[in-house]
PDB file of C-alpha atoms in Angstrom:
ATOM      1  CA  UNK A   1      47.390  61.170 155.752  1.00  0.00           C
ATOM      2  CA  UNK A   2      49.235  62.025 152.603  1.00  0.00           C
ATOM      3  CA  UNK A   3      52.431  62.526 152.617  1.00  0.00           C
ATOM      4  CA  UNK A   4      52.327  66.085 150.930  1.00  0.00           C
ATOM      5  CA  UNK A   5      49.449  66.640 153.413  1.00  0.00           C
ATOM      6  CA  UNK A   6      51.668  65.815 156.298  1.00  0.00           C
ATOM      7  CA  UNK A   7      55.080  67.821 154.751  1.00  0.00           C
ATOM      8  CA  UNK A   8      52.925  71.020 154.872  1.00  0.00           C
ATOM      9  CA  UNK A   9      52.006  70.190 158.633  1.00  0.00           C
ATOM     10  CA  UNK A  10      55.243  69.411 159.132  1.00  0.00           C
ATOM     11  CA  UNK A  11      56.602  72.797 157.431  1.00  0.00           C
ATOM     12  CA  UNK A  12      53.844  75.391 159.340  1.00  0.00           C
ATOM     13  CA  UNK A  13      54.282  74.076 162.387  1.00  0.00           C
ATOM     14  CA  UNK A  14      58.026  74.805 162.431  1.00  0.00           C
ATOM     15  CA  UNK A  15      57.763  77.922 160.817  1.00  0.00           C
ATOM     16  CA  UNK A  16      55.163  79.046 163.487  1.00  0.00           C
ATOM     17  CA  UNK A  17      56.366  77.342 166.452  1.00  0.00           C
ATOM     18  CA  UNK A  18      59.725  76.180 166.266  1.00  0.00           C
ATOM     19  CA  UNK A  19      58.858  72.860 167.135  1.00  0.00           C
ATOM     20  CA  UNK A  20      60.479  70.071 164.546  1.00  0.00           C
ATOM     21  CA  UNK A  21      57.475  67.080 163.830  1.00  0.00           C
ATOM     22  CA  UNK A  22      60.101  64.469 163.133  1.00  0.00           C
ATOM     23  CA  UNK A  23      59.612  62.131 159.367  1.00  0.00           C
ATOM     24  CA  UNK A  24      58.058  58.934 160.883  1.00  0.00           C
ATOM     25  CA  UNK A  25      55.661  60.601 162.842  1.00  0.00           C
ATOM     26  CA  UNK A  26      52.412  60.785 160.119  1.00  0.00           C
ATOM     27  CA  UNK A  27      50.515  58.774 162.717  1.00  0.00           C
ATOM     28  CA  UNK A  28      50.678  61.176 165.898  1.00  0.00           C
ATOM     29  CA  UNK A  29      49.443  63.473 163.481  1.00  0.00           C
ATOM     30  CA  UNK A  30      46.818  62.028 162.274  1.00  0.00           C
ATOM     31  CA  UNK A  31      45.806  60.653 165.486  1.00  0.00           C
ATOM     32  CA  UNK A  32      45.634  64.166 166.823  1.00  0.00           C
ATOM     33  CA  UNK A  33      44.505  66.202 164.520  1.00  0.00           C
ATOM     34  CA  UNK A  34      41.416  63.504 162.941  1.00  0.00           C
ATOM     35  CA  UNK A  35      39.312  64.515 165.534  1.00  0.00           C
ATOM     36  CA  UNK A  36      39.381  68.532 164.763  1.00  0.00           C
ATOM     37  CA  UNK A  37      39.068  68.039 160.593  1.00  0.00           C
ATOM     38  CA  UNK A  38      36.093  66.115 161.581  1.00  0.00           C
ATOM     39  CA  UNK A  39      34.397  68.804 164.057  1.00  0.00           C
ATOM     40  CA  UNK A  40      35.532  71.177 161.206  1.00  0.00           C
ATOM     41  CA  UNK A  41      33.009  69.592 158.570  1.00  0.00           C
ATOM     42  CA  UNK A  42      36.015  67.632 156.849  1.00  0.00           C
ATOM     43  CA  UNK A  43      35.586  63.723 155.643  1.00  0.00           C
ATOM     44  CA  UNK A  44      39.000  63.501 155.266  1.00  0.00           C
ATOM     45  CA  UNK A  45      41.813  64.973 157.116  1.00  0.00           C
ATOM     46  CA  UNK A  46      43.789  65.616 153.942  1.00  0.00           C
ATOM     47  CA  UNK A  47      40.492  67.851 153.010  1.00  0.00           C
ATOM     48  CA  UNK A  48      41.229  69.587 156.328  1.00  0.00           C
ATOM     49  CA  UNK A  49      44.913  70.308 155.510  1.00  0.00           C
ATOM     50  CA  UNK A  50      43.996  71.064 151.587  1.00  0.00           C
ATOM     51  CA  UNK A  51      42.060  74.294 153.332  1.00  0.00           C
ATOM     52  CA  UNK A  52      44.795  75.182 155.561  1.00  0.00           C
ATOM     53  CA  UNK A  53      47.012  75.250 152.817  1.00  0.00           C
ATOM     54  CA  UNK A  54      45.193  77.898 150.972  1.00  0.00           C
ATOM     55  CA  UNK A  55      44.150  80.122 154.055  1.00  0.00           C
ATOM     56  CA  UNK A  56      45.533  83.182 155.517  1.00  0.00           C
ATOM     57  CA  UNK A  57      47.120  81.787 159.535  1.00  0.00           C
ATOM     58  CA  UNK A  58      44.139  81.514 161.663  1.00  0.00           C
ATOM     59  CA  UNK A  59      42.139  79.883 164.768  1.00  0.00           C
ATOM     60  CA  UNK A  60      42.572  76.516 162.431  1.00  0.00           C
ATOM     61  CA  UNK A  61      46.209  76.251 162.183  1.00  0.00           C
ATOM     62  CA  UNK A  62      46.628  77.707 166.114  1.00  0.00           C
ATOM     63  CA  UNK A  63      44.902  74.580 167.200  1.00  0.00           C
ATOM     64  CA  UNK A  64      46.739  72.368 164.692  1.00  0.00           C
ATOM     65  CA  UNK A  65      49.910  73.595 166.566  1.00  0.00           C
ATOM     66  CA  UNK A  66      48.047  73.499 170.034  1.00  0.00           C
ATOM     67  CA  UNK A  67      47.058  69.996 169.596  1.00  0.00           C
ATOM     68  CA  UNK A  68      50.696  68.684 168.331  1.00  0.00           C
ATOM     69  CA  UNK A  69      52.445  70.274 171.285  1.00  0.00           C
ATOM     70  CA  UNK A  70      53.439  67.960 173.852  1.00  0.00           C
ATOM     71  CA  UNK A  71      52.316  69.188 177.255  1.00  0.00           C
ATOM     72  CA  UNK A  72      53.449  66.370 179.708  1.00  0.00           C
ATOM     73  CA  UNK A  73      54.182  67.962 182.745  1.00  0.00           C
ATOM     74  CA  UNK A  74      53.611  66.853 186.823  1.00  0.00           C
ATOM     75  CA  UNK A  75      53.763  68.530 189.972  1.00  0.00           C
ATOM     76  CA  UNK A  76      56.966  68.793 191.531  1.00  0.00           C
ATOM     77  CA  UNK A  77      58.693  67.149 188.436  1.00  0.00           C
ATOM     78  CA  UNK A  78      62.048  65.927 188.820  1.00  0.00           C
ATOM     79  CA  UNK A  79      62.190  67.329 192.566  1.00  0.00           C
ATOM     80  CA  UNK A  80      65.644  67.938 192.535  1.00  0.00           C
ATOM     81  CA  UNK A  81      65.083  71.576 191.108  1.00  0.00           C
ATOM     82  CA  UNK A  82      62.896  72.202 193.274  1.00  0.00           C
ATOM     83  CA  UNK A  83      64.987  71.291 196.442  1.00  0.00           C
ATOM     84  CA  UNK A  84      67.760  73.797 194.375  1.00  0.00           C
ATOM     85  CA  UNK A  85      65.718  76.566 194.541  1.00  0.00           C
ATOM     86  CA  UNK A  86      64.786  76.267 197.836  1.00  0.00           C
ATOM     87  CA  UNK A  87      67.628  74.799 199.212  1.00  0.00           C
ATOM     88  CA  UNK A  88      70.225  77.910 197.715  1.00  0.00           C
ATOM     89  CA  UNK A  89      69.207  79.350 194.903  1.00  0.00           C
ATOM     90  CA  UNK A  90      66.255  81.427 196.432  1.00  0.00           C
ATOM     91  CA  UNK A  91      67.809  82.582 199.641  1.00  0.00           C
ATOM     92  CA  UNK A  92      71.110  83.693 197.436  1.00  0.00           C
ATOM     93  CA  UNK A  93      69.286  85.406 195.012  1.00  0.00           C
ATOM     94  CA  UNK A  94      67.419  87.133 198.689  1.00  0.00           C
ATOM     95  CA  UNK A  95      70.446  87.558 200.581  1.00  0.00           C
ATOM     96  CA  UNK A  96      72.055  89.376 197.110  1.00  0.00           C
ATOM     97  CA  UNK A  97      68.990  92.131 197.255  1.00  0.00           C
ATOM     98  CA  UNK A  98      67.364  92.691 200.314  1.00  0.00           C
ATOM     99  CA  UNK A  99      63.763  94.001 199.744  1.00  0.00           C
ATOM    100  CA  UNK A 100      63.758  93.610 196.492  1.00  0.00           C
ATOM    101  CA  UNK A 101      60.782  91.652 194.466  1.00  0.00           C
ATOM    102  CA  UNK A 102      61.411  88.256 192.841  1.00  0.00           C
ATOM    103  CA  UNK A 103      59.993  87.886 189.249  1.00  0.00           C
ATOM    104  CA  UNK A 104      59.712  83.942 188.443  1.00  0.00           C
ATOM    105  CA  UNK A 105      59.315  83.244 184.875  1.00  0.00           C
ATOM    106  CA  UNK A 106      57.548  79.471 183.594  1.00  0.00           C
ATOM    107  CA  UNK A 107      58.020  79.336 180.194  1.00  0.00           C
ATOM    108  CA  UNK A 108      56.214  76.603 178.208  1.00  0.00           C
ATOM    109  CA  UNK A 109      53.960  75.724 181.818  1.00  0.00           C
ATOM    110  CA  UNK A 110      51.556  73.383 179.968  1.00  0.00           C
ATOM    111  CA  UNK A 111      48.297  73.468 182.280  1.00  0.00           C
ATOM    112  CA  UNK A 112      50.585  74.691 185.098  1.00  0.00           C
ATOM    113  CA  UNK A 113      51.323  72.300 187.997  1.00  0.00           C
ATOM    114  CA  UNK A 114      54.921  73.598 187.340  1.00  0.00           C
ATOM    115  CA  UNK A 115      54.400  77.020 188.918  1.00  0.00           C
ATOM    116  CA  UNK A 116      52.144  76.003 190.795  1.00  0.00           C
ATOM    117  CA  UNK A 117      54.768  74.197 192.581  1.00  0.00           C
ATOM    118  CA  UNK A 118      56.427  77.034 193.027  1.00  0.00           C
ATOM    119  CA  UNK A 119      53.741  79.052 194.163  1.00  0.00           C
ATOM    120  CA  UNK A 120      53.555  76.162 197.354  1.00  0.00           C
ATOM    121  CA  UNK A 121      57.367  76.004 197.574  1.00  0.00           C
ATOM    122  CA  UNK A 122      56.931  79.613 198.420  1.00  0.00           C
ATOM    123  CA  UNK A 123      54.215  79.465 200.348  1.00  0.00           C
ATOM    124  CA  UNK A 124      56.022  76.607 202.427  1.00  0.00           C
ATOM    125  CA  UNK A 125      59.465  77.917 202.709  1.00  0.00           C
ATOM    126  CA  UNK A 126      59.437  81.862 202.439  1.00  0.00           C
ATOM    127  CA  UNK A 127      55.955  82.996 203.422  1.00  0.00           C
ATOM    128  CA  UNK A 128      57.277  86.564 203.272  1.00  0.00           C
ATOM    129  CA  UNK A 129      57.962  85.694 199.317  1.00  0.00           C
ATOM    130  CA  UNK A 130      54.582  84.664 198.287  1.00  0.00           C
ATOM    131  CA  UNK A 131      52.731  87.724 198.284  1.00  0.00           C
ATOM    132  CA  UNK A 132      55.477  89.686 196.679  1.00  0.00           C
ATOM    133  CA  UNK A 133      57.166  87.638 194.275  1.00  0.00           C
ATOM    134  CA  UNK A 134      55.322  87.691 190.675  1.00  0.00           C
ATOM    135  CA  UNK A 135      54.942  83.986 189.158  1.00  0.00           C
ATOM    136  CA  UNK A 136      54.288  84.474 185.420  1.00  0.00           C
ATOM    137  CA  UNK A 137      53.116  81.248 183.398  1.00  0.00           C
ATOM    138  CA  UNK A 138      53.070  81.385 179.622  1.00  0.00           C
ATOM    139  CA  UNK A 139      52.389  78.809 177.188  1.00  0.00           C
ATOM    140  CA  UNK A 140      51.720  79.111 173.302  1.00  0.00           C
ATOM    141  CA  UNK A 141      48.314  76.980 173.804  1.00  0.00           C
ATOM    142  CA  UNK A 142      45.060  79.003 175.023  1.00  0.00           C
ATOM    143  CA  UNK A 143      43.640  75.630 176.147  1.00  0.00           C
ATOM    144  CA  UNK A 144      46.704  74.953 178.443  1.00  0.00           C
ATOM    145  CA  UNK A 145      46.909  78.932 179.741  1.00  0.00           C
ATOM    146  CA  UNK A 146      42.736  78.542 180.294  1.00  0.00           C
ATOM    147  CA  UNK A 147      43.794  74.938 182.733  1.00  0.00           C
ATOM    148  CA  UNK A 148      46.313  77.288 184.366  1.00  0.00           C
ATOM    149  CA  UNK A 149      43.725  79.698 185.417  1.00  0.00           C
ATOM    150  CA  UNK A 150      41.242  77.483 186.082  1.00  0.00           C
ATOM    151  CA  UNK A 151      43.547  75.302 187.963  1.00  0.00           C
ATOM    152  CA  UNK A 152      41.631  72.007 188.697  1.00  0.00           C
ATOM    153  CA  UNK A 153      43.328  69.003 188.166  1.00  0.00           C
ATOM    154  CA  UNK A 154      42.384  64.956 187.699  1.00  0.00           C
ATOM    155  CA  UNK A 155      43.168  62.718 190.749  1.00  0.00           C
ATOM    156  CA  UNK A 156      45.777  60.963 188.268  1.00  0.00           C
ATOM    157  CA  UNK A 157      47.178  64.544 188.000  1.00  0.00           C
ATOM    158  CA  UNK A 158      47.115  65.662 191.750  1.00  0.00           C
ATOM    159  CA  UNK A 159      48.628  61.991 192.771  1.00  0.00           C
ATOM    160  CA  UNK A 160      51.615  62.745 190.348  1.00  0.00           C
ATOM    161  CA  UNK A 161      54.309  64.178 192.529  1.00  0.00           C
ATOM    162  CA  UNK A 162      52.258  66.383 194.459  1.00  0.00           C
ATOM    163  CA  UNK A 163      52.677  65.823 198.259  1.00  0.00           C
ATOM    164  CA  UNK A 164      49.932  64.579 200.171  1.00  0.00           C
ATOM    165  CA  UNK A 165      50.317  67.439 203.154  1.00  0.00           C
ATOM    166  CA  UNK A 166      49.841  70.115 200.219  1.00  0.00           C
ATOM    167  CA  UNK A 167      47.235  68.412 198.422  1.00  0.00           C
ATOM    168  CA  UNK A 168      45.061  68.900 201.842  1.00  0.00           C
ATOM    169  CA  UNK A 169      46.546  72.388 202.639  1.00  0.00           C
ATOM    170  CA  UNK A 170      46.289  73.803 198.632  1.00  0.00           C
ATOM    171  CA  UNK A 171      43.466  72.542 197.019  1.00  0.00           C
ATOM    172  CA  UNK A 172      40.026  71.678 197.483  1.00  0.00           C
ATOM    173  CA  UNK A 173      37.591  69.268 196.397  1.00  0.00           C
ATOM    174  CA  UNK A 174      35.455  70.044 192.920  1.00  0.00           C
ATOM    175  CA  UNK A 175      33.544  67.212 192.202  1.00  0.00           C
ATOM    176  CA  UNK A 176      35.814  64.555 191.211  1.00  0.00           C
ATOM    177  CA  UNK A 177      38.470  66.549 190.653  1.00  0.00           C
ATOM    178  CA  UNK A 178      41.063  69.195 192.877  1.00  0.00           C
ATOM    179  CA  UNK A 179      41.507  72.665 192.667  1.00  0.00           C
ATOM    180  CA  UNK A 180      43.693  75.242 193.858  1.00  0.00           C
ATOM    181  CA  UNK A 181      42.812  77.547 196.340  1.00  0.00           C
ATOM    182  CA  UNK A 182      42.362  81.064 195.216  1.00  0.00           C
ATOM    183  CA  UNK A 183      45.184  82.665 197.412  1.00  0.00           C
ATOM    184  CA  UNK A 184      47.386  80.088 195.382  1.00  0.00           C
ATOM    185  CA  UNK A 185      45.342  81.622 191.881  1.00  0.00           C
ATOM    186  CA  UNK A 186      45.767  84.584 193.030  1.00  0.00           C
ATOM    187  CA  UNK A 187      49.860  84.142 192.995  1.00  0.00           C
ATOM    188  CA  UNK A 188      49.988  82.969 188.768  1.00  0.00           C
ATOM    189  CA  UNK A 189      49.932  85.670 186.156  1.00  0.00           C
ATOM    190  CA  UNK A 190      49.252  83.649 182.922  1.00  0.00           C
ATOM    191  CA  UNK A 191      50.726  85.113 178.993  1.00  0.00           C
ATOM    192  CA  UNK A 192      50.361  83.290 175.884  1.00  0.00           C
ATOM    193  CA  UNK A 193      54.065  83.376 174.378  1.00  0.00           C
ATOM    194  CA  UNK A 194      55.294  81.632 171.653  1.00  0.00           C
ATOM    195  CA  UNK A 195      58.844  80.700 172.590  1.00  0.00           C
ATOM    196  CA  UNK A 196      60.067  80.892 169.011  1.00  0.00           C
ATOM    197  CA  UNK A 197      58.858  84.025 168.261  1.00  0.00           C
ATOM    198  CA  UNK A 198      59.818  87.388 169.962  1.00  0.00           C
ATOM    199  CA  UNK A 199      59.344  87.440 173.282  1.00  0.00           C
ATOM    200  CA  UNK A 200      56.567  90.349 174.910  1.00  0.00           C
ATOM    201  CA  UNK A 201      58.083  93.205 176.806  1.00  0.00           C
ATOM    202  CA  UNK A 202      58.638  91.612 180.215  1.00  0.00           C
ATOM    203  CA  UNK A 203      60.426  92.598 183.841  1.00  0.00           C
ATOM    204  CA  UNK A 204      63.779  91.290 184.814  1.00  0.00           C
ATOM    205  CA  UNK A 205      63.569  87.874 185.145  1.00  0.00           C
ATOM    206  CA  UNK A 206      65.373  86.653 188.279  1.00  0.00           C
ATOM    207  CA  UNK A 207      64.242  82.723 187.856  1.00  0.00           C
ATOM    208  CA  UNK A 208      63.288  81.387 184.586  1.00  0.00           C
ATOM    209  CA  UNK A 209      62.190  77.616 184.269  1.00  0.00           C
ATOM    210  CA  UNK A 210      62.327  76.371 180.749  1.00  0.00           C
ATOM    211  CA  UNK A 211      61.902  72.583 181.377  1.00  0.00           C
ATOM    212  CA  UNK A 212      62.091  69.908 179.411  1.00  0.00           C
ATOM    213  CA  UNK A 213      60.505  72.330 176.251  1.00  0.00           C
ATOM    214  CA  UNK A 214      64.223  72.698 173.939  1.00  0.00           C
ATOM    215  CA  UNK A 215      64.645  69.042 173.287  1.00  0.00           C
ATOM    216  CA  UNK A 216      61.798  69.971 170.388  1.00  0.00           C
ATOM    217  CA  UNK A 217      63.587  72.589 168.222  1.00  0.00           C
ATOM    218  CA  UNK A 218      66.385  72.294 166.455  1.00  0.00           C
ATOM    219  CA  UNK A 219      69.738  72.997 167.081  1.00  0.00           C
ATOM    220  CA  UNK A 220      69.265  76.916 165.726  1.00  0.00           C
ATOM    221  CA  UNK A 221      65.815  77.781 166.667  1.00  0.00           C
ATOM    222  CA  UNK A 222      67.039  76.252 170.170  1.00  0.00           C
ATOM    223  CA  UNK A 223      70.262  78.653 170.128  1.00  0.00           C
ATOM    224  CA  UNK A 224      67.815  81.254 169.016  1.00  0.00           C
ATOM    225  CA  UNK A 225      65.946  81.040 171.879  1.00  0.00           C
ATOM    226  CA  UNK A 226      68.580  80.385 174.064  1.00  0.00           C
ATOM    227  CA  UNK A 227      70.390  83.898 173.745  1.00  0.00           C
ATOM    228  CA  UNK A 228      66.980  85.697 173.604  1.00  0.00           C
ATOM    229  CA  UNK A 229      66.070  84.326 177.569  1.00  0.00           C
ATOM    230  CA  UNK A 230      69.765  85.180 178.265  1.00  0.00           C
ATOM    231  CA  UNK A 231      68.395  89.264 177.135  1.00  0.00           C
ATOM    232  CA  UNK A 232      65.131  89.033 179.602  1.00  0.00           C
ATOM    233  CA  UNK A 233      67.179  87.928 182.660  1.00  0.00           C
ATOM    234  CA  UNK A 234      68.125  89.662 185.641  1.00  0.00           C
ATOM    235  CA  UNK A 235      72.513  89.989 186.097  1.00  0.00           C
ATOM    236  CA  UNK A 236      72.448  87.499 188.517  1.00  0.00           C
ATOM    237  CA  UNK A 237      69.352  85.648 187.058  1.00  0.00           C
ATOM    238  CA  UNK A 238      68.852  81.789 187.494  1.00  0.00           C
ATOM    239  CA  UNK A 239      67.582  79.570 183.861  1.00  0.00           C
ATOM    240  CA  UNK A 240      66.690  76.409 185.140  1.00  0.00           C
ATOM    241  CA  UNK A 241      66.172  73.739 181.755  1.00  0.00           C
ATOM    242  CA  UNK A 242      65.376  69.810 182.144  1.00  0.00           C
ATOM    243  CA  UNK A 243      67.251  67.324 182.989  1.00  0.00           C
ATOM    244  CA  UNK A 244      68.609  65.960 179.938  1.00  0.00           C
ATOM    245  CA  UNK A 245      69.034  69.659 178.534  1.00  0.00           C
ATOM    246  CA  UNK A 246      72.164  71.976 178.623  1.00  0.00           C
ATOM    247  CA  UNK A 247      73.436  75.427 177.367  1.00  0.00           C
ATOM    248  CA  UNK A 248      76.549  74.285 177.036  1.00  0.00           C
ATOM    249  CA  UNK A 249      77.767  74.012 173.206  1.00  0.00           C
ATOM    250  CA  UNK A 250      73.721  76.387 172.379  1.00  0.00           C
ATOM    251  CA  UNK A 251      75.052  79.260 174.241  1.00  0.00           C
ATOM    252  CA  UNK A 252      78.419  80.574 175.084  1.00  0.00           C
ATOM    253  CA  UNK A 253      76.752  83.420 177.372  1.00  0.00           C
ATOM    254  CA  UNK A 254      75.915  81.006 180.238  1.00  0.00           C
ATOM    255  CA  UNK A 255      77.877  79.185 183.042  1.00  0.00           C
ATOM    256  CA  UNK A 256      76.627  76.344 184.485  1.00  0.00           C
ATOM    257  CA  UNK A 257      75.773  75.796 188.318  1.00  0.00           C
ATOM    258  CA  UNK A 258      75.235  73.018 190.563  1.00  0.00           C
ATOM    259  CA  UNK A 259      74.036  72.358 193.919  1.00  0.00           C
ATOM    260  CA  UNK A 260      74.364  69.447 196.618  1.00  0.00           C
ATOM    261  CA  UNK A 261      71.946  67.415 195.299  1.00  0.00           C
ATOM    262  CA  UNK A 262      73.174  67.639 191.444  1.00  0.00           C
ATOM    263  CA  UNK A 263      70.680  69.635 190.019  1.00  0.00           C
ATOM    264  CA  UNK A 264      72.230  72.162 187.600  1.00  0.00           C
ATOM    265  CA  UNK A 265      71.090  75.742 186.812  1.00  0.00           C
ATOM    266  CA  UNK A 266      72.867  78.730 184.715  1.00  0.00           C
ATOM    267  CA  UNK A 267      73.433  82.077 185.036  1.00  0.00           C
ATOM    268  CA  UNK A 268      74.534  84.202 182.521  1.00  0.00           C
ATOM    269  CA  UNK A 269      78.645  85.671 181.927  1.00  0.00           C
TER     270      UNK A 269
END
């Protein structure tokens, strides 16, 4: 790939997304994106990109974006959250408003074992929860909000963090692979949002998981989207990021939480 070729890759994809390619990285690209110019009708990949430079934003330069998003996630992941939420943070946020609905937000859910897990920590832990409380999963790629609803997973997938007691109560063989059963379906409400644009009109949010997703913008588009969450949640909502990400020094509108087991959440002033 040329490097103009690659500059304008690098310069749509943050304009659209947010998300910062770093300089260096001309062979992710091109090992991503190869396959697509050539299923296009393109010899070259730098053909490919010649076209997107001269096209109104379409289907093409979605799936450019789609296919240089990273979308590593895992059941359970780093468990420690998990253990927050059900540990204090849900029976706080409970306790705080009897009879009132939970709204869960998972922002950037890749093909969704994320709330998924938290449709089976709710199932598990607060059965009177799980038919009330609305899980919404979003993600900026339609192939990864199509894996949410379909909701079958590898056994490399299913073996990664998921316990083996749920595995046998939640999902059910489909040919070689696992699916979820449709009362757990039934639970996700899937929305294709672009974190770095403006958000959709959306409910309160009492618990919003934004995991490992801001170590790929920079430090404005990050504060950007930073104070915009702070706007959707509830007074007493919960943002939950990754482990090696923080609001602290992004956004002066959240204090920072921690439970027993270390895990850290924030809540904004």
């Amino acid at each position: 790939m040329q490097a103009a070729a690659f500059g304008y890759i690098r310069q749509m994809v943050k304009q659209q997304a947010g998300i910062v390619v770093e300089h260096g990285k001309e062979y992710l690209a091109e090992s991503r994106l190869k396959g697509f110019a050539r299923d296009q009708g393109f010899a070259t990949l730098d053909q490919f990109v010649d076209t997107l430079r001269v096209s109104p934003f379409g289907e093409s330069h979605r799936r450019v974006i789609e296919l240089l998003t990273t979308n590593e996630t895992s059941f359970f992941r780093d468990v420690r959250p998990f253990e927050a939420l059900r540990q204090t943070i849900i029976p706080r946020l409970v306790a705080a408003r009897p009879g009132r609905n939970l709204v869960i937000w998972c922002a950037a859910s890749s093909s969704g074992q994320e709330p998924y897990s938290v449709a089976m920590l709710l199932r598990e832990y607060f059965p009177a929860l799980a038919s009330t409380t609305r899980i919404i999963a979003s993600d900026i790629s339609r192939d990864m909000i199509a894996r949410t609803r379909d909701a079958t997973y590898s056994q490399f997938e299913v073996r990664r963090g998921l316990p083996a007691p749920m595995l046998a109560k939640y999902l059910v063989p489909n040919g070689a692979r696992w699916q979820m059963k449709p009362e757990l379906r039934t639970m996700i409400e899937t929305r294709e949002i672009n974190l770095a644009g403006p958000f959709p009109a959306l409910p309160p949010i009492d618990i919003l998981l934004v995991r490992n997703v801001l170590i790929y913008f920079d430090a404005a588009k990050k504060q950007d989207i930073m104070i915009r969450m702070r706007k959707v949640l509830a007074q007493d909502g919960v943002l939950m990021l990754g482990g090696a990400e923080t609001a602290l020094g992004v956004d002066a509108g959240f204090d920072r939480c921690t439970a027993d087991n270390k895990a850290a959440w924030y809540g904004p002033r």
